[in-house]
XYZ file of C-alpha atoms in Angstrom:
493
model
C 41.340 85.172 14.014
C 41.613 82.484 12.129
C 42.741 82.276 8.718
C 41.177 79.515 5.715
C 42.866 78.934 2.861
C 41.445 76.409 0.307
C 43.472 75.435 -2.764
C 44.731 73.089 -5.261
C 47.589 71.211 -6.313
C 47.866 73.821 -8.844
C 48.971 76.495 -6.824
C 52.281 77.544 -6.548
C 52.801 77.706 -2.971
C 55.543 80.304 -4.123
C 52.538 82.278 -4.227
C 51.361 82.768 -0.637
C 54.326 84.555 -0.240
C 52.628 87.465 -1.587
C 49.077 86.999 1.199
C 51.334 86.224 4.263
C 50.547 90.232 5.256
C 47.387 88.940 5.348
C 47.879 87.044 8.513
C 49.503 88.755 12.042
C 51.516 86.983 14.751
C 48.396 86.099 16.939
C 47.086 84.048 14.525
C 45.671 80.766 13.073
C 46.100 79.694 9.505
C 44.279 77.031 8.547
C 45.541 75.454 4.873
C 42.644 73.047 3.974
C 43.149 71.047 -0.050
C 42.099 68.237 -2.007
C 45.600 66.323 -2.038
C 47.551 66.199 0.555
C 50.402 68.116 1.728
C 53.710 66.560 2.208
C 56.790 67.730 4.806
C 58.509 69.925 2.493
C 55.356 72.190 1.170
C 53.811 72.341 4.824
C 57.532 73.657 5.598
C 57.097 76.395 3.055
C 54.218 77.835 4.188
C 54.897 77.804 8.528
C 57.840 79.818 7.185
C 55.448 81.777 6.507
C 52.565 81.332 8.466
C 53.921 79.609 12.076
C 50.681 79.167 13.369
C 49.958 76.604 10.825
C 47.485 73.840 10.286
C 46.847 71.360 7.125
C 43.671 69.706 6.706
C 42.379 67.634 3.242
C 38.446 68.094 1.952
C 39.123 63.816 3.500
C 39.236 64.951 6.567
C 35.840 66.883 6.354
C 33.010 64.212 4.645
C 32.421 60.320 5.603
C 32.127 58.125 3.087
C 28.404 57.468 4.003
C 28.471 61.340 2.680
C 30.234 61.464 0.239
C 28.423 58.200 -1.281
C 25.321 60.520 -1.047
C 26.757 63.905 -3.065
C 27.548 61.616 -5.669
C 23.441 60.452 -6.301
C 22.215 63.669 -5.287
C 24.462 65.383 -8.606
C 23.507 62.317 -10.801
C 19.935 63.286 -9.887
C 19.813 66.610 -10.693
C 22.204 66.341 -13.516
C 20.933 62.260 -14.963
C 20.959 64.202 -18.406
C 24.938 64.870 -18.561
C 27.662 63.664 -17.095
C 30.109 66.249 -17.469
C 27.107 68.812 -15.654
C 26.765 65.669 -12.815
C 30.477 65.358 -12.584
C 30.714 69.553 -11.741
C 27.279 69.175 -10.099
C 28.780 66.830 -7.808
C 31.955 68.666 -7.147
C 29.962 71.826 -6.100
C 28.015 69.348 -3.319
C 31.421 68.413 -1.686
C 32.445 71.740 -1.410
C 28.870 73.223 -0.491
C 29.162 70.524 2.374
C 32.842 71.472 3.176
C 31.845 74.779 3.323
C 28.747 74.565 5.789
C 30.985 72.875 8.087
C 33.700 75.001 8.477
C 30.965 78.354 8.563
C 29.306 76.154 11.454
C 31.650 75.749 13.617
C 34.078 79.039 13.048
C 32.928 81.702 14.463
C 35.748 84.108 14.189
C 37.772 83.435 10.583
C 38.259 85.191 7.535
C 38.683 83.335 4.262
C 40.333 82.844 1.326
C 40.148 80.840 -2.035
C 42.749 80.279 -4.931
C 41.268 77.853 -6.598
C 38.919 76.926 -9.276
C 39.778 72.854 -9.585
C 40.748 69.693 -9.764
C 37.824 70.073 -7.131
C 37.503 72.915 -5.784
C 34.667 74.615 -6.772
C 35.218 78.337 -6.435
C 31.573 79.894 -6.396
C 30.592 77.981 -4.165
C 33.046 79.085 -1.216
C 32.755 82.554 -2.299
C 29.034 82.547 -1.565
C 30.139 81.055 2.021
C 31.938 84.553 2.159
C 35.590 83.635 1.184
C 37.860 85.849 -0.812
C 38.824 84.806 -3.608
C 42.565 85.214 -4.066
C 44.643 84.764 -6.832
C 47.890 83.299 -7.176
C 50.340 81.741 -9.360
C 49.580 78.706 -10.596
C 51.139 75.568 -12.812
C 48.269 75.090 -15.333
C 46.167 77.619 -17.203
C 43.434 77.214 -19.576
C 43.141 80.449 -21.803
C 40.797 83.285 -21.189
C 39.650 85.504 -23.609
C 39.566 88.941 -23.088
C 36.510 89.350 -25.893
C 34.643 86.856 -23.552
C 34.740 88.427 -20.274
C 34.061 91.264 -21.019
C 31.030 90.214 -23.294
C 30.242 88.342 -20.355
C 29.307 91.328 -18.599
C 26.180 91.805 -20.998
C 23.678 88.939 -22.135
C 22.548 88.601 -24.991
C 26.073 89.979 -26.297
C 27.680 87.031 -24.430
C 24.880 84.305 -25.202
C 24.943 85.741 -29.109
C 29.115 85.141 -29.147
C 28.398 81.444 -27.716
C 27.056 80.694 -30.581
C 28.978 81.694 -33.517
C 31.911 80.121 -31.595
C 30.359 76.924 -30.334
C 32.369 73.981 -32.542
C 30.186 71.985 -34.731
C 30.023 68.984 -32.495
C 31.207 66.087 -36.156
C 33.735 63.898 -34.351
C 36.700 62.863 -36.247
C 38.207 59.094 -36.216
C 41.677 58.791 -37.007
C 42.045 55.504 -36.190
C 39.949 51.929 -37.074
C 40.059 48.825 -36.932
C 37.773 45.357 -38.225
C 37.755 41.547 -37.516
C 35.010 39.704 -37.329
C 33.170 36.967 -35.030
C 29.732 34.877 -37.036
C 29.849 35.902 -39.562
C 29.596 39.888 -38.590
C 32.032 42.735 -38.360
C 33.396 43.890 -35.501
C 34.673 47.447 -35.913
C 36.603 49.045 -32.953
C 36.905 52.370 -33.052
C 39.884 54.142 -31.241
C 43.270 52.710 -29.157
C 43.183 49.673 -29.429
C 46.899 50.100 -26.113
C 45.089 48.366 -23.266
C 42.845 46.143 -24.216
C 43.662 44.202 -28.004
C 45.431 41.407 -25.172
C 41.807 40.951 -23.613
C 40.488 40.340 -27.027
C 40.194 36.712 -28.677
C 39.553 38.037 -32.244
C 42.513 39.285 -34.401
C 41.652 42.971 -35.827
C 43.161 45.391 -38.225
C 43.488 48.927 -39.415
C 41.267 49.552 -42.339
C 41.082 53.301 -43.537
C 37.984 52.110 -45.650
C 35.921 51.794 -42.296
C 37.604 54.772 -40.551
C 36.343 56.814 -44.194
C 33.393 55.654 -43.965
C 32.275 56.630 -40.428
C 33.753 59.711 -41.238
C 31.487 60.134 -44.224
C 28.584 58.950 -41.986
C 28.699 55.783 -43.412
C 27.095 52.921 -40.808
C 26.524 49.656 -41.264
C 22.896 48.271 -39.552
C 23.238 45.971 -36.935
C 22.885 43.618 -38.330
C 25.955 43.777 -40.453
C 28.435 44.612 -37.341
C 28.880 45.906 -34.280
C 30.879 48.748 -33.350
C 33.511 49.121 -30.272
C 34.359 51.750 -28.329
C 37.094 51.146 -24.444
C 35.284 53.372 -22.284
C 38.304 55.383 -21.541
C 37.274 57.063 -25.611
C 33.968 57.201 -25.378
C 33.279 60.471 -26.179
C 33.814 59.602 -29.251
C 31.340 57.784 -29.974
C 29.970 58.849 -33.640
C 27.545 56.627 -34.830
C 23.756 57.700 -33.942
C 21.657 56.663 -31.458
C 19.595 54.962 -33.830
C 18.446 51.291 -32.506
C 19.559 50.819 -35.833
C 22.722 50.596 -35.379
C 24.270 47.961 -32.450
C 27.048 50.054 -30.675
C 29.068 48.793 -27.096
C 31.075 50.098 -24.777
C 33.761 47.963 -23.760
C 35.768 47.831 -20.522
C 39.265 48.661 -20.417
C 40.094 49.200 -16.988
C 39.747 47.639 -13.198
C 35.888 49.296 -12.291
C 34.708 48.775 -8.936
C 31.719 46.814 -7.906
C 31.106 48.834 -4.768
C 32.061 52.370 -5.978
C 28.664 54.394 -7.510
C 30.523 54.207 -10.639
C 26.850 57.149 -11.579
C 28.947 57.952 -14.873
C 27.843 54.153 -16.408
C 23.908 55.373 -16.915
C 25.423 58.471 -19.130
C 25.367 56.890 -22.508
C 23.401 56.445 -25.731
C 19.930 54.314 -26.241
C 21.240 52.244 -28.795
C 23.966 51.378 -26.314
C 25.234 48.488 -24.372
C 28.166 47.515 -22.343
C 30.271 44.646 -22.317
C 32.864 43.022 -19.647
C 35.538 41.030 -19.671
C 34.112 38.708 -17.252
C 31.698 38.325 -13.567
C 33.630 41.179 -11.293
C 34.101 43.120 -14.434
C 30.094 42.553 -14.932
C 29.194 43.043 -11.202
C 30.075 46.619 -11.034
C 27.246 46.919 -14.367
C 24.830 45.251 -12.102
C 25.621 47.495 -8.541
C 23.579 49.898 -10.959
C 21.336 47.935 -12.756
C 23.271 48.835 -16.483
C 22.989 45.840 -19.021
C 25.306 44.198 -19.322
C 27.043 41.190 -21.602
C 30.447 39.841 -20.225
C 32.670 39.817 -23.826
C 31.570 36.922 -26.059
C 35.510 36.986 -27.542
C 37.026 37.948 -24.539
C 41.084 36.689 -23.932
C 40.562 34.455 -20.565
C 44.017 35.867 -19.533
C 44.181 32.770 -16.410
C 47.460 34.621 -13.816
C 50.265 32.521 -13.997
C 51.923 30.260 -11.413
C 52.974 32.992 -8.566
C 56.665 33.516 -8.245
C 58.326 34.269 -4.866
C 61.627 35.355 -5.392
C 64.699 33.507 -2.986
C 65.079 38.166 -1.605
C 62.720 40.501 -2.413
C 64.450 43.196 -4.027
C 62.103 45.614 -5.717
C 58.702 46.634 -4.731
C 56.831 48.511 -7.525
C 54.146 50.859 -6.690
C 51.243 51.127 -9.109
C 48.780 54.621 -8.825
C 45.531 55.297 -9.668
C 44.199 57.891 -10.959
C 42.374 60.085 -7.710
C 40.916 63.044 -10.181
C 37.498 64.603 -9.199
C 35.153 62.847 -10.825
C 33.517 61.113 -7.486
C 32.836 62.536 -4.385
C 33.640 58.990 -3.066
C 37.659 59.944 -4.816
C 39.936 62.537 -3.753
C 43.900 62.599 -4.263
C 45.064 63.042 -1.311
C 44.048 59.179 -1.157
C 47.350 59.226 -3.568
C 49.512 61.513 -0.925
C 48.676 58.998 1.786
C 50.057 56.195 -0.429
C 53.034 57.927 -1.019
C 53.923 58.998 2.624
C 53.557 55.470 3.566
C 55.696 54.160 0.645
C 58.221 56.356 2.216
C 58.477 55.954 5.701
C 58.322 51.839 4.577
C 61.553 52.860 2.300
C 63.067 54.052 5.354
C 62.515 51.056 7.090
C 63.591 48.726 4.491
C 66.536 50.526 3.413
C 67.694 47.161 1.888
C 64.326 46.690 -0.601
C 64.648 49.405 -4.207
C 60.232 51.386 -3.986
C 59.523 52.345 -7.475
C 56.990 54.297 -7.785
C 54.277 54.447 -10.628
C 52.177 57.635 -11.481
C 49.554 56.779 -14.100
C 49.883 57.990 -16.969
C 46.799 60.137 -17.231
C 47.621 61.971 -13.480
C 48.822 65.153 -14.923
C 45.786 66.159 -17.058
C 44.730 69.231 -16.137
C 41.655 67.291 -14.853
C 42.981 64.648 -12.782
C 45.622 65.523 -10.442
C 46.669 68.882 -12.380
C 50.263 69.355 -14.875
C 52.659 69.277 -11.426
C 50.929 65.700 -10.228
C 54.519 63.791 -10.982
C 57.620 66.966 -10.966
C 55.786 66.907 -7.511
C 56.142 63.944 -6.258
C 59.328 64.291 -7.199
C 60.738 67.076 -5.853
C 59.282 64.871 -2.500
C 61.074 62.243 -3.028
C 64.458 64.013 -3.866
C 63.761 65.791 0.015
C 64.077 62.631 1.370
C 66.668 61.773 -0.143
C 65.842 58.180 0.104
C 68.379 55.916 -2.328
C 66.219 52.810 -3.117
C 62.497 55.224 -3.587
C 62.167 55.865 -7.429
C 60.473 56.787 -9.630
C 59.724 55.078 -12.449
C 61.665 55.786 -15.574
C 59.204 53.941 -17.670
C 55.891 56.309 -17.140
C 54.676 58.102 -20.553
C 54.994 61.376 -21.346
C 52.393 63.635 -21.973
C 51.359 66.009 -25.079
C 50.369 69.778 -23.218
C 48.279 70.253 -26.254
C 46.518 66.812 -26.500
C 46.303 64.842 -22.813
C 45.202 61.592 -23.689
C 43.211 58.522 -21.621
C 44.776 55.714 -22.749
C 48.165 54.438 -23.163
C 49.875 51.582 -23.900
C 50.966 48.855 -21.260
C 54.247 48.164 -23.103
C 56.602 51.032 -20.738
C 53.833 49.172 -17.408
C 54.792 45.884 -18.312
C 59.179 46.906 -18.306
C 58.204 47.972 -14.238
C 56.403 44.499 -13.631
C 59.447 42.769 -15.087
C 61.732 44.857 -12.794
C 59.583 43.605 -9.330
C 58.803 40.804 -6.591
C 55.457 42.613 -5.073
C 53.563 44.726 -6.813
C 51.313 47.299 -5.124
C 48.225 49.723 -5.612
C 45.273 50.851 -4.006
C 42.680 49.057 -6.817
C 44.421 49.530 -10.503
C 44.346 47.034 -12.758
C 47.646 46.839 -13.043
C 48.269 44.561 -10.454
C 45.752 41.943 -13.110
C 48.661 42.551 -15.043
C 51.781 41.964 -12.849
C 49.685 38.212 -11.717
C 48.782 36.975 -15.190
C 53.064 37.657 -15.643
C 54.014 35.369 -12.613
C 54.063 39.142 -10.069
C 52.890 38.557 -6.641
C 50.833 41.375 -5.555
C 48.990 42.875 -2.519
C 46.176 46.045 -2.300
C 46.893 48.893 -0.110
C 44.227 50.849 1.040
C 44.967 53.531 4.143
C 42.175 55.520 3.888
C 40.245 54.158 6.125
C 37.124 53.839 4.156
C 36.040 51.336 1.440
C 38.423 49.106 -0.367
C 37.540 49.706 -3.661
C 39.899 46.592 -4.487
C 36.776 44.046 -2.823
C 36.623 41.810 -5.147
C 39.751 41.079 -5.648
C 39.995 41.398 -2.177
C 37.281 38.822 -1.274
C 39.230 35.590 -3.659
C 41.971 36.040 -1.019
C 44.590 38.127 -2.292
C 45.665 39.828 0.315
C 44.888 43.638 1.725
C 46.340 46.152 3.338
C 44.772 48.439 6.034
C 46.995 50.629 7.782
C 51.314 50.729 7.426
C 51.420 48.449 9.925
C 49.631 45.423 7.777
C 52.002 46.329 4.595
C 55.173 45.941 6.846
C 53.692 42.434 8.076
C 52.867 41.644 4.610
C 56.613 42.310 3.512
C 58.156 40.762 6.893
C 56.489 37.137 5.520
C 56.548 36.787 2.173
C 58.395 34.508 2.214
C 56.602 31.758 4.334
C 55.145 28.863 3.650
C 51.480 30.029 4.784
C 51.742 33.575 2.757
C 52.394 31.314 0.196
C 50.184 29.137 0.859
C 47.006 31.978 0.564
C 48.828 33.138 -2.000
C 48.816 30.644 -4.524
C 45.062 29.676 -2.714
C 43.531 33.373 -4.673
C 45.276 32.483 -7.969
C 43.318 29.401 -8.374
C 39.870 30.996 -7.137
C 41.031 34.309 -9.066
C 41.529 31.801 -12.308
C 37.787 29.924 -11.502
C 36.500 32.808 -11.713
C 36.912 33.423 -14.965
C 35.780 30.328 -16.439
C 32.030 30.914 -14.851
C 30.310 32.311 -17.620
C 26.935 34.837 -16.538
């Protein structure tokens, strides 16, 4: 008999003590997770379930299958971005569950999660039993709501009286002028202010006008929101108004990115540059390059005499696309641990993405889990960044000031990531960067790699890069890539 347990990083591993009776000494115990379990986590489970094996969701699906799941989800829920995301999660779970049921004839299945990429309902349809574990984060659920769910008519009335008003109150508005027209920026400018050529000033007057539902016609003003804060768009969906969602991070042109299609009819997009524009073009979504952008050219690269510090800038592998797996980040973390062990004279600083601890991204326990792993490894040259902005557990943010990021960048000699815009931000400061993708799937940084920047597909390739960091050939190739990037900025489309 094989016991199969499905769970996410939101489950406390200590929970499994109360389930150890489910396994006999002859049973095989298979643990399938959205994230990748580290050695110390596997040891915890092996102590309870000696005959144990481990797999991740990513082990079951090809790159092409994940792309097809995203596209199917969009076709089924093309009028609702959030529902499309949930549909993709359900379809991904369904594909994996059906494969397990097909190949494992003699098994008992248990599911402990209904979050972070696991859809409990799907697994129960395939014969899995729900187990209640202990969790790092639980959304409060009303007992009244649970009772009323059993009485459909009463539950519909309950939802009606409890449904929040859709009015959006804006806290921050900034204003500038461009070609004789007002440009009104709604929300935080944390990650985009340095990309704007025109100067904005906060305006309580314009904020109050918006909160009174008073808006300028398109010939008078243009409204801007960043993509990360576009969900707070208060402008009516009318052709009377000009609204633009502005790119505020790296967008892979080879990503499915079907969420770009979910926007009000009166909204168009602004991209930073040709690379950013390609991401929208790939989805046949109308886009312009931001007309008042500041061209942030990469500086002459700095190659210090000694390679002393490597900064690892993490992405945020949330479950909003079937192509993304939380295990992607964990694979890189494990590779960095191996690298730190091999290169004891180099300090490796891991910077988690500030939004990773959002309960719908990779989970509130994400950073603490990495810290626990590093403590377990006990490598003096491997540590977490101390400059990661903390999250308010009551009000999670998706956009942050880049001040603390720049502190980490300035301390580094080399920056690596899978596909973060922080690599470019580092290069603007003269730092050297390399993208590293160890997932055996598509390179989401391909658009930048094509400009001749270094890209590693294996741990060995990363080690070769560190060994050749000061070689004449590497310096010449990297300097050429910087010139290619700067030339790209001058291309107007």
